[in-house]
């Protein structure tokens, strides 16, 4: 099977170069948002409640609405001074002056996926003269990659993902 010259010039010589980026979720820390240890550093973390699932397993979409952005379960965490009578003091509150049992960077955000592609062709014009036609697309599937959630326990948006970490299709 042999193509005529004009069809051969039009159809042959194309190159496709796909590129897939797959990255695991970034580690992040959950902070308490208050100075439970009374050190003035602001690096305290809460306690994790045993037996309560940490992650909310829902499909994240780029649609509005707080219920759609849930990622961490707020019920899985508590301030170390939760349930202590006010004013806080070491005699009536066992959590007074402690840091919390949640480790640093012990949680992971959502993984990121991106598909880039290129289609190109070199057209010979003369012996040492060529014309290159190249079309490139970044984030071709226009897939949103969500940022890490709000991880400050005393925030109204704790556990919610409110932004994306990649640009729209280019």
PDB file of N, CA, C and O in Angstrom, residues 63-139:
ATOM      1  N   UNK A  63     -16.668  22.234  42.533  1.00  0.00           N
ATOM      2  CA  UNK A  63     -17.975  22.860  42.637  1.00  0.00           C
ATOM      3  C   UNK A  63     -18.068  23.629  43.948  1.00  0.00           C
ATOM      4  O   UNK A  63     -17.366  23.312  44.903  1.00  0.00           O
ATOM      5  N   UNK A  64     -18.944  24.610  44.047  1.00  0.00           N
ATOM      6  CA  UNK A  64     -19.067  25.350  45.305  1.00  0.00           C
ATOM      7  C   UNK A  64     -19.763  24.519  46.382  1.00  0.00           C
ATOM      8  O   UNK A  64     -20.426  23.538  46.094  1.00  0.00           O
ATOM      9  N   UNK A  65     -19.594  24.928  47.621  1.00  0.00           N
ATOM     10  CA  UNK A  65     -20.294  24.276  48.725  1.00  0.00           C
ATOM     11  C   UNK A  65     -19.338  23.626  49.697  1.00  0.00           C
ATOM     12  O   UNK A  65     -18.461  22.865  49.302  1.00  0.00           O
ATOM     13  N   UNK A  66     -19.497  23.912  50.985  1.00  0.00           N
ATOM     14  CA  UNK A  66     -18.598  23.399  52.010  1.00  0.00           C
ATOM     15  C   UNK A  66     -18.652  21.880  52.121  1.00  0.00           C
ATOM     16  O   UNK A  66     -17.640  21.234  52.371  1.00  0.00           O
ATOM     17  N   UNK A  67     -19.824  21.263  51.926  1.00  0.00           N
ATOM     18  CA  UNK A  67     -19.937  19.813  52.047  1.00  0.00           C
ATOM     19  C   UNK A  67     -19.109  19.105  50.981  1.00  0.00           C
ATOM     20  O   UNK A  67     -18.644  17.992  51.180  1.00  0.00           O
ATOM     21  N   UNK A  68     -18.929  19.746  49.870  1.00  0.00           N
ATOM     22  CA  UNK A  68     -18.151  19.172  48.777  1.00  0.00           C
ATOM     23  C   UNK A  68     -16.648  19.271  49.030  1.00  0.00           C
ATOM     24  O   UNK A  68     -15.871  18.569  48.420  1.00  0.00           O
ATOM     25  N   UNK A  69     -16.235  20.140  49.933  1.00  0.00           N
ATOM     26  CA  UNK A  69     -14.810  20.371  50.155  1.00  0.00           C
ATOM     27  C   UNK A  69     -14.261  19.621  51.358  1.00  0.00           C
ATOM     28  O   UNK A  69     -13.100  19.785  51.711  1.00  0.00           O
ATOM     29  N   UNK A  70     -15.068  18.818  52.027  1.00  0.00           N
ATOM     30  CA  UNK A  70     -14.614  18.124  53.223  1.00  0.00           C
ATOM     31  C   UNK A  70     -13.531  17.112  52.928  1.00  0.00           C
ATOM     32  O   UNK A  70     -13.621  16.351  51.974  1.00  0.00           O
ATOM     33  N   UNK A  71     -12.480  17.105  53.744  1.00  0.00           N
ATOM     34  CA  UNK A  71     -11.385  16.147  53.578  1.00  0.00           C
ATOM     35  C   UNK A  71     -10.990  15.526  54.916  1.00  0.00           C
ATOM     36  O   UNK A  71     -10.818  14.332  55.024  1.00  0.00           O
ATOM     37  N   UNK A  72     -10.853  16.354  55.958  1.00  0.00           N
ATOM     38  CA  UNK A  72     -10.545  15.854  57.295  1.00  0.00           C
ATOM     39  C   UNK A  72     -11.799  15.890  58.160  1.00  0.00           C
ATOM     40  O   UNK A  72     -12.593  16.814  58.073  1.00  0.00           O
ATOM     41  N   UNK A  73     -11.944  14.895  59.002  1.00  0.00           N
ATOM     42  CA  UNK A  73     -13.087  14.790  59.901  1.00  0.00           C
ATOM     43  C   UNK A  73     -12.814  15.609  61.165  1.00  0.00           C
ATOM     44  O   UNK A  73     -11.931  15.252  61.957  1.00  0.00           O
ATOM     45  N   UNK A  74     -13.540  16.700  61.398  1.00  0.00           N
ATOM     46  CA  UNK A  74     -13.307  17.511  62.604  1.00  0.00           C
ATOM     47  C   UNK A  74     -13.551  16.743  63.901  1.00  0.00           C
ATOM     48  O   UNK A  74     -12.972  17.068  64.933  1.00  0.00           O
ATOM     49  N   UNK A  75     -14.384  15.710  63.848  1.00  0.00           N
ATOM     50  CA  UNK A  75     -14.680  14.930  65.056  1.00  0.00           C
ATOM     51  C   UNK A  75     -13.528  14.013  65.460  1.00  0.00           C
ATOM     52  O   UNK A  75     -13.544  13.432  66.539  1.00  0.00           O
ATOM     53  N   UNK A  76     -12.510  13.879  64.592  1.00  0.00           N
ATOM     54  CA  UNK A  76     -11.373  13.012  64.894  1.00  0.00           C
ATOM     55  C   UNK A  76     -10.303  13.713  65.717  1.00  0.00           C
ATOM     56  O   UNK A  76      -9.309  13.101  66.090  1.00  0.00           O
ATOM     57  N   UNK A  77     -10.511  15.003  66.014  1.00  0.00           N
ATOM     58  CA  UNK A  77      -9.510  15.785  66.740  1.00  0.00           C
ATOM     59  C   UNK A  77     -10.157  16.556  67.883  1.00  0.00           C
ATOM     60  O   UNK A  77     -11.315  16.929  67.798  1.00  0.00           O
ATOM     61  N   UNK A  78      -9.384  16.790  68.931  1.00  0.00           N
ATOM     62  CA  UNK A  78      -9.867  17.588  70.066  1.00  0.00           C
ATOM     63  C   UNK A  78      -8.696  18.364  70.657  1.00  0.00           C
ATOM     64  O   UNK A  78      -7.548  17.900  70.640  1.00  0.00           O
ATOM     65  N   UNK A  79      -9.005  19.532  71.181  1.00  0.00           N
ATOM     66  CA  UNK A  79      -7.985  20.308  71.881  1.00  0.00           C
ATOM     67  C   UNK A  79      -7.547  19.523  73.118  1.00  0.00           C
ATOM     68  O   UNK A  79      -8.343  18.809  73.726  1.00  0.00           O
ATOM     69  N   UNK A  80      -6.289  19.642  73.494  1.00  0.00           N
ATOM     70  CA  UNK A  80      -5.809  18.907  74.671  1.00  0.00           C
ATOM     71  C   UNK A  80      -6.460  19.409  75.957  1.00  0.00           C
ATOM     72  O   UNK A  80      -6.486  18.693  76.957  1.00  0.00           O
ATOM     73  N   UNK A  81      -6.996  20.611  75.910  1.00  0.00           N
ATOM     74  CA  UNK A  81      -7.673  21.160  77.093  1.00  0.00           C
ATOM     75  C   UNK A  81      -9.191  21.014  77.001  1.00  0.00           C
ATOM     76  O   UNK A  81      -9.915  21.615  77.804  1.00  0.00           O
ATOM     77  N   UNK A  82      -9.674  20.210  76.048  1.00  0.00           N
ATOM     78  CA  UNK A  82     -11.127  20.029  75.888  1.00  0.00           C
ATOM     79  C   UNK A  82     -11.717  19.398  77.148  1.00  0.00           C
ATOM     80  O   UNK A  82     -11.176  18.452  77.700  1.00  0.00           O
ATOM     81  N   UNK A  83     -12.829  19.929  77.594  1.00  0.00           N
ATOM     82  CA  UNK A  83     -13.525  19.399  78.764  1.00  0.00           C
ATOM     83  C   UNK A  83     -12.988  19.888  80.095  1.00  0.00           C
ATOM     84  O   UNK A  83     -13.500  19.510  81.144  1.00  0.00           O
ATOM     85  N   UNK A  84     -11.964  20.705  80.075  1.00  0.00           N
ATOM     86  CA  UNK A  84     -11.400  21.237  81.326  1.00  0.00           C
ATOM     87  C   UNK A  84     -12.189  22.466  81.761  1.00  0.00           C
ATOM     88  O   UNK A  84     -12.603  23.269  80.932  1.00  0.00           O
ATOM     89  N   UNK A  85     -12.392  22.625  83.064  1.00  0.00           N
ATOM     90  CA  UNK A  85     -13.098  23.815  83.549  1.00  0.00           C
ATOM     91  C   UNK A  85     -12.218  25.061  83.405  1.00  0.00           C
ATOM     92  O   UNK A  85     -10.997  24.990  83.489  1.00  0.00           O
ATOM     93  N   UNK A  86     -12.868  26.175  83.166  1.00  0.00           N
ATOM     94  CA  UNK A  86     -12.157  27.458  83.064  1.00  0.00           C
ATOM     95  C   UNK A  86     -12.126  28.121  84.437  1.00  0.00           C
ATOM     96  O   UNK A  86     -13.084  27.991  85.199  1.00  0.00           O
ATOM     97  N   UNK A  87     -11.140  28.854  84.816  1.00  0.00           N
ATOM     98  CA  UNK A  87      -9.899  29.082  84.079  1.00  0.00           C
ATOM     99  C   UNK A  87      -9.016  27.839  84.121  1.00  0.00           C
ATOM    100  O   UNK A  87      -9.043  27.064  85.078  1.00  0.00           O
ATOM    101  N   UNK A  88      -8.230  27.644  83.054  1.00  0.00           N
ATOM    102  CA  UNK A  88      -7.361  26.470  82.965  1.00  0.00           C
ATOM    103  C   UNK A  88      -6.239  26.561  83.991  1.00  0.00           C
ATOM    104  O   UNK A  88      -5.626  27.603  84.175  1.00  0.00           O
ATOM    105  N   UNK A  89      -6.011  25.436  84.661  1.00  0.00           N
ATOM    106  CA  UNK A  89      -4.857  25.361  85.562  1.00  0.00           C
ATOM    107  C   UNK A  89      -4.408  23.912  85.652  1.00  0.00           C
ATOM    108  O   UNK A  89      -5.185  22.997  85.365  1.00  0.00           O
ATOM    109  N   UNK A  90      -3.169  23.665  86.027  1.00  0.00           N
ATOM    110  CA  UNK A  90      -2.633  22.294  86.019  1.00  0.00           C
ATOM    111  C   UNK A  90      -3.287  21.359  87.030  1.00  0.00           C
ATOM    112  O   UNK A  90      -3.190  20.143  86.894  1.00  0.00           O
ATOM    113  N   UNK A  91      -3.993  21.891  88.022  1.00  0.00           N
ATOM    114  CA  UNK A  91      -4.628  21.028  89.022  1.00  0.00           C
ATOM    115  C   UNK A  91      -5.946  20.445  88.536  1.00  0.00           C
ATOM    116  O   UNK A  91      -6.337  19.349  88.944  1.00  0.00           O
ATOM    117  N   UNK A  92      -6.660  21.164  87.659  1.00  0.00           N
ATOM    118  CA  UNK A  92      -7.982  20.697  87.215  1.00  0.00           C
ATOM    119  C   UNK A  92      -7.999  20.231  85.767  1.00  0.00           C
ATOM    120  O   UNK A  92      -9.015  19.736  85.308  1.00  0.00           O
ATOM    121  N   UNK A  93      -6.887  20.380  85.064  1.00  0.00           N
ATOM    122  CA  UNK A  93      -6.860  20.015  83.641  1.00  0.00           C
ATOM    123  C   UNK A  93      -5.631  19.165  83.336  1.00  0.00           C
ATOM    124  O   UNK A  93      -4.501  19.682  83.349  1.00  0.00           O
ATOM    125  N   UNK A  94      -5.824  17.868  83.031  1.00  0.00           N
ATOM    126  CA  UNK A  94      -4.657  17.007  82.754  1.00  0.00           C
ATOM    127  C   UNK A  94      -3.939  17.392  81.458  1.00  0.00           C
ATOM    128  O   UNK A  94      -2.761  17.084  81.303  1.00  0.00           O
ATOM    129  N   UNK A  95      -4.604  18.078  80.530  1.00  0.00           N
ATOM    130  CA  UNK A  95      -3.975  18.479  79.281  1.00  0.00           C
ATOM    131  C   UNK A  95      -3.248  19.808  79.351  1.00  0.00           C
ATOM    132  O   UNK A  95      -2.605  20.220  78.393  1.00  0.00           O
ATOM    133  N   UNK A  96      -3.344  20.457  80.500  1.00  0.00           N
ATOM    134  CA  UNK A  96      -2.721  21.769  80.680  1.00  0.00           C
ATOM    135  C   UNK A  96      -1.215  21.658  80.454  1.00  0.00           C
ATOM    136  O   UNK A  96      -0.538  20.831  81.051  1.00  0.00           O
ATOM    137  N   UNK A  97      -0.688  22.482  79.556  1.00  0.00           N
ATOM    138  CA  UNK A  97       0.747  22.507  79.315  1.00  0.00           C
ATOM    139  C   UNK A  97       1.280  21.404  78.424  1.00  0.00           C
ATOM    140  O   UNK A  97       2.486  21.216  78.336  1.00  0.00           O
ATOM    141  N   UNK A  98       0.409  20.652  77.739  1.00  0.00           N
ATOM    142  CA  UNK A  98       0.882  19.576  76.861  1.00  0.00           C
ATOM    143  C   UNK A  98       0.750  19.995  75.392  1.00  0.00           C
ATOM    144  O   UNK A  98       0.092  20.975  75.062  1.00  0.00           O
ATOM    145  N   UNK A  99       1.366  19.229  74.511  1.00  0.00           N
ATOM    146  CA  UNK A  99       1.439  19.574  73.088  1.00  0.00           C
ATOM    147  C   UNK A  99       0.430  18.839  72.215  1.00  0.00           C
ATOM    148  O   UNK A  99       0.258  19.185  71.064  1.00  0.00           O
ATOM    149  N   UNK A 100      -0.190  17.825  72.644  1.00  0.00           N
ATOM    150  CA  UNK A 100      -1.101  17.034  71.816  1.00  0.00           C
ATOM    151  C   UNK A 100      -0.387  15.824  71.241  1.00  0.00           C
ATOM    152  O   UNK A 100       0.838  15.791  71.137  1.00  0.00           O
ATOM    153  N   UNK A 101      -1.148  14.803  70.865  1.00  0.00           N
ATOM    154  CA  UNK A 101      -0.542  13.547  70.414  1.00  0.00           C
ATOM    155  C   UNK A 101      -0.461  13.400  68.895  1.00  0.00           C
ATOM    156  O   UNK A 101      -0.003  12.378  68.399  1.00  0.00           O
ATOM    157  N   UNK A 102      -0.884  14.390  68.127  1.00  0.00           N
ATOM    158  CA  UNK A 102      -0.807  14.314  66.666  1.00  0.00           C
ATOM    159  C   UNK A 102       0.614  14.676  66.247  1.00  0.00           C
ATOM    160  O   UNK A 102       1.143  15.712  66.641  1.00  0.00           O
ATOM    161  N   UNK A 103       1.217  13.811  65.443  1.00  0.00           N
ATOM    162  CA  UNK A 103       2.587  14.037  64.996  1.00  0.00           C
ATOM    163  C   UNK A 103       2.691  15.077  63.891  1.00  0.00           C
ATOM    164  O   UNK A 103       1.720  15.364  63.183  1.00  0.00           O
ATOM    165  N   UNK A 104       3.888  15.605  63.727  1.00  0.00           N
ATOM    166  CA  UNK A 104       4.165  16.580  62.666  1.00  0.00           C
ATOM    167  C   UNK A 104       4.122  15.878  61.307  1.00  0.00           C
ATOM    168  O   UNK A 104       4.662  14.790  61.139  1.00  0.00           O
ATOM    169  N   UNK A 105       3.467  16.503  60.311  1.00  0.00           N
ATOM    170  CA  UNK A 105       3.359  15.973  58.938  1.00  0.00           C
ATOM    171  C   UNK A 105       2.820  14.541  58.907  1.00  0.00           C
ATOM    172  O   UNK A 105       3.258  13.723  58.105  1.00  0.00           O
ATOM    173  N   UNK A 106       1.879  14.226  59.771  1.00  0.00           N
ATOM    174  CA  UNK A 106       1.365  12.858  59.844  1.00  0.00           C
ATOM    175  C   UNK A 106       0.162  12.608  58.939  1.00  0.00           C
ATOM    176  O   UNK A 106      -0.368  11.506  58.924  1.00  0.00           O
ATOM    177  N   UNK A 107      -0.253  13.599  58.153  1.00  0.00           N
ATOM    178  CA  UNK A 107      -1.376  13.419  57.244  1.00  0.00           C
ATOM    179  C   UNK A 107      -0.956  13.798  55.830  1.00  0.00           C
ATOM    180  O   UNK A 107      -0.010  14.545  55.642  1.00  0.00           O
ATOM    181  N   UNK A 108      -1.663  13.267  54.850  1.00  0.00           N
ATOM    182  CA  UNK A 108      -1.334  13.525  53.445  1.00  0.00           C
ATOM    183  C   UNK A 108      -2.530  14.126  52.729  1.00  0.00           C
ATOM    184  O   UNK A 108      -3.664  13.727  52.934  1.00  0.00           O
ATOM    185  N   UNK A 109      -2.217  15.077  51.863  1.00  0.00           N
ATOM    186  CA  UNK A 109      -3.247  15.676  51.020  1.00  0.00           C
ATOM    187  C   UNK A 109      -3.591  14.762  49.856  1.00  0.00           C
ATOM    188  O   UNK A 109      -3.076  13.645  49.744  1.00  0.00           O
ATOM    189  N   UNK A 110      -4.436  15.242  48.979  1.00  0.00           N
ATOM    190  CA  UNK A 110      -4.847  14.455  47.820  1.00  0.00           C
ATOM    191  C   UNK A 110      -3.718  14.353  46.801  1.00  0.00           C
ATOM    192  O   UNK A 110      -2.942  15.294  46.634  1.00  0.00           O
ATOM    193  N   UNK A 111      -3.616  13.234  46.083  1.00  0.00           N
ATOM    194  CA  UNK A 111      -2.602  13.135  45.027  1.00  0.00           C
ATOM    195  C   UNK A 111      -2.936  14.075  43.869  1.00  0.00           C
ATOM    196  O   UNK A 111      -4.077  14.505  43.715  1.00  0.00           O
ATOM    197  N   UNK A 112      -1.928  14.388  43.081  1.00  0.00           N
ATOM    198  CA  UNK A 112      -2.102  15.296  41.945  1.00  0.00           C
ATOM    199  C   UNK A 112      -1.812  14.546  40.644  1.00  0.00           C
ATOM    200  O   UNK A 112      -0.864  13.762  40.575  1.00  0.00           O
ATOM    201  N   UNK A 113      -2.650  14.786  39.650  1.00  0.00           N
ATOM    202  CA  UNK A 113      -2.497  14.174  38.334  1.00  0.00           C
ATOM    203  C   UNK A 113      -2.548  15.274  37.283  1.00  0.00           C
ATOM    204  O   UNK A 113      -3.390  16.159  37.364  1.00  0.00           O
ATOM    205  N   UNK A 114      -1.647  15.210  36.329  1.00  0.00           N
ATOM    206  CA  UNK A 114      -1.697  16.164  35.222  1.00  0.00           C
ATOM    207  C   UNK A 114      -1.206  15.477  33.963  1.00  0.00           C
ATOM    208  O   UNK A 114      -0.243  14.713  34.000  1.00  0.00           O
ATOM    209  N   UNK A 115      -1.875  15.745  32.858  1.00  0.00           N
ATOM    210  CA  UNK A 115      -1.507  15.159  31.574  1.00  0.00           C
ATOM    211  C   UNK A 115      -1.203  16.284  30.596  1.00  0.00           C
ATOM    212  O   UNK A 115      -2.054  17.113  30.313  1.00  0.00           O
ATOM    213  N   UNK A 116       0.041  16.324  30.122  1.00  0.00           N
ATOM    214  CA  UNK A 116       0.471  17.291  29.116  1.00  0.00           C
ATOM    215  C   UNK A 116       0.704  16.525  27.811  1.00  0.00           C
ATOM    216  O   UNK A 116       1.019  15.334  27.836  1.00  0.00           O
ATOM    217  N   UNK A 117       0.580  17.197  26.691  1.00  0.00           N
ATOM    218  CA  UNK A 117       0.777  16.533  25.405  1.00  0.00           C
ATOM    219  C   UNK A 117       1.356  17.497  24.383  1.00  0.00           C
ATOM    220  O   UNK A 117       1.171  18.711  24.472  1.00  0.00           O
ATOM    221  N   UNK A 118       2.042  16.906  23.424  1.00  0.00           N
ATOM    222  CA  UNK A 118       2.600  17.668  22.313  1.00  0.00           C
ATOM    223  C   UNK A 118       2.370  16.880  21.034  1.00  0.00           C
ATOM    224  O   UNK A 118       2.535  15.664  21.002  1.00  0.00           O
ATOM    225  N   UNK A 119       2.003  17.582  19.984  1.00  0.00           N
ATOM    226  CA  UNK A 119       1.886  17.015  18.647  1.00  0.00           C
ATOM    227  C   UNK A 119       2.783  17.865  17.758  1.00  0.00           C
ATOM    228  O   UNK A 119       2.682  19.097  17.768  1.00  0.00           O
ATOM    229  N   UNK A 120       3.682  17.213  17.025  1.00  0.00           N
ATOM    230  CA  UNK A 120       4.608  17.988  16.192  1.00  0.00           C
ATOM    231  C   UNK A 120       4.895  17.275  14.878  1.00  0.00           C
ATOM    232  O   UNK A 120       4.663  16.072  14.743  1.00  0.00           O
ATOM    233  N   UNK A 121       5.399  18.056  13.949  1.00  0.00           N
ATOM    234  CA  UNK A 121       5.783  17.520  12.643  1.00  0.00           C
ATOM    235  C   UNK A 121       6.847  18.424  12.055  1.00  0.00           C
ATOM    236  O   UNK A 121       6.774  19.645  12.166  1.00  0.00           O
ATOM    237  N   UNK A 122       7.844  17.794  11.453  1.00  0.00           N
ATOM    238  CA  UNK A 122       8.885  18.535  10.740  1.00  0.00           C
ATOM    239  C   UNK A 122       8.580  18.432   9.254  1.00  0.00           C
ATOM    240  O   UNK A 122       8.463  17.331   8.709  1.00  0.00           O
ATOM    241  N   UNK A 123       8.430  19.577   8.619  1.00  0.00           N
ATOM    242  CA  UNK A 123       8.173  19.634   7.174  1.00  0.00           C
ATOM    243  C   UNK A 123       9.482  20.002   6.468  1.00  0.00           C
ATOM    244  O   UNK A 123      10.010  21.094   6.677  1.00  0.00           O
ATOM    245  N   UNK A 124      10.038  19.103   5.627  1.00  0.00           N
ATOM    246  CA  UNK A 124      11.244  19.458   4.882  1.00  0.00           C
ATOM    247  C   UNK A 124      10.896  20.461   3.773  1.00  0.00           C
ATOM    248  O   UNK A 124       9.952  20.256   3.012  1.00  0.00           O
ATOM    249  N   UNK A 125      11.655  21.541   3.702  1.00  0.00           N
ATOM    250  CA  UNK A 125      11.413  22.560   2.692  1.00  0.00           C
ATOM    251  C   UNK A 125      12.487  22.485   1.604  1.00  0.00           C
ATOM    252  O   UNK A 125      12.189  22.537   0.416  1.00  0.00           O
ATOM    253  N   UNK A 126      13.718  22.371   2.025  1.00  0.00           N
ATOM    254  CA  UNK A 126      14.845  22.276   1.111  1.00  0.00           C
ATOM    255  C   UNK A 126      15.864  21.358   1.772  1.00  0.00           C
ATOM    256  O   UNK A 126      15.629  20.847   2.859  1.00  0.00           O
ATOM    257  N   UNK A 127      17.003  21.129   1.173  1.00  0.00           N
ATOM    258  CA  UNK A 127      18.012  20.203   1.702  1.00  0.00           C
ATOM    259  C   UNK A 127      18.310  20.423   3.180  1.00  0.00           C
ATOM    260  O   UNK A 127      18.271  19.497   3.971  1.00  0.00           O
ATOM    261  N   UNK A 128      18.634  21.650   3.562  1.00  0.00           N
ATOM    262  CA  UNK A 128      19.011  21.935   4.939  1.00  0.00           C
ATOM    263  C   UNK A 128      18.038  22.892   5.611  1.00  0.00           C
ATOM    264  O   UNK A 128      18.380  23.537   6.595  1.00  0.00           O
ATOM    265  N   UNK A 129      16.850  22.961   5.104  1.00  0.00           N
ATOM    266  CA  UNK A 129      15.860  23.885   5.629  1.00  0.00           C
ATOM    267  C   UNK A 129      14.584  23.123   5.953  1.00  0.00           C
ATOM    268  O   UNK A 129      14.012  22.465   5.080  1.00  0.00           O
ATOM    269  N   UNK A 130      14.166  23.187   7.202  1.00  0.00           N
ATOM    270  CA  UNK A 130      12.954  22.502   7.659  1.00  0.00           C
ATOM    271  C   UNK A 130      12.049  23.478   8.380  1.00  0.00           C
ATOM    272  O   UNK A 130      12.498  24.478   8.934  1.00  0.00           O
ATOM    273  N   UNK A 131      10.771  23.162   8.419  1.00  0.00           N
ATOM    274  CA  UNK A 131       9.784  23.918   9.161  1.00  0.00           C
ATOM    275  C   UNK A 131       9.188  22.982  10.207  1.00  0.00           C
ATOM    276  O   UNK A 131       8.759  21.876   9.875  1.00  0.00           O
ATOM    277  N   UNK A 132       9.199  23.411  11.461  1.00  0.00           N
ATOM    278  CA  UNK A 132       8.642  22.594  12.539  1.00  0.00           C
ATOM    279  C   UNK A 132       7.314  23.183  12.986  1.00  0.00           C
ATOM    280  O   UNK A 132       7.230  24.368  13.307  1.00  0.00           O
ATOM    281  N   UNK A 133       6.308  22.350  12.999  1.00  0.00           N
ATOM    282  CA  UNK A 133       4.998  22.732  13.517  1.00  0.00           C
ATOM    283  C   UNK A 133       4.825  21.984  14.837  1.00  0.00           C
ATOM    284  O   UNK A 133       4.953  20.757  14.879  1.00  0.00           O
ATOM    285  N   UNK A 134       4.563  22.719  15.917  1.00  0.00           N
ATOM    286  CA  UNK A 134       4.450  22.088  17.225  1.00  0.00           C
ATOM    287  C   UNK A 134       3.243  22.655  17.954  1.00  0.00           C
ATOM    288  O   UNK A 134       3.082  23.871  18.065  1.00  0.00           O
ATOM    289  N   UNK A 135       2.411  21.787  18.467  1.00  0.00           N
ATOM    290  CA  UNK A 135       1.273  22.172  19.298  1.00  0.00           C
ATOM    291  C   UNK A 135       1.467  21.528  20.663  1.00  0.00           C
ATOM    292  O   UNK A 135       1.639  20.310  20.753  1.00  0.00           O
ATOM    293  N   UNK A 136       1.456  22.340  21.696  1.00  0.00           N
ATOM    294  CA  UNK A 136       1.630  21.830  23.048  1.00  0.00           C
ATOM    295  C   UNK A 136       0.419  22.186  23.890  1.00  0.00           C
ATOM    296  O   UNK A 136      -0.142  23.270  23.740  1.00  0.00           O
ATOM    297  N   UNK A 137       0.044  21.285  24.747  1.00  0.00           N
ATOM    298  CA  UNK A 137      -1.053  21.539  25.675  1.00  0.00           C
ATOM    299  C   UNK A 137      -0.659  21.086  27.064  1.00  0.00           C
ATOM    300  O   UNK A 137      -0.133  19.995  27.244  1.00  0.00           O
ATOM    301  N   UNK A 138      -0.891  21.953  28.046  1.00  0.00           N
ATOM    302  CA  UNK A 138      -0.590  21.627  29.435  1.00  0.00           C
ATOM    303  C   UNK A 138      -1.903  21.459  30.184  1.00  0.00           C
ATOM    304  O   UNK A 138      -2.830  22.236  30.007  1.00  0.00           O
ATOM    305  N   UNK A 139      -1.984  20.427  30.998  1.00  0.00           N
ATOM    306  CA  UNK A 139      -3.211  20.062  31.698  1.00  0.00           C
ATOM    307  C   UNK A 139      -4.326  19.853  30.663  1.00  0.00           C
ATOM    308  O   UNK A 139      -5.402  20.433  30.752  1.00  0.00           O
TER     309      UNK A 139
END
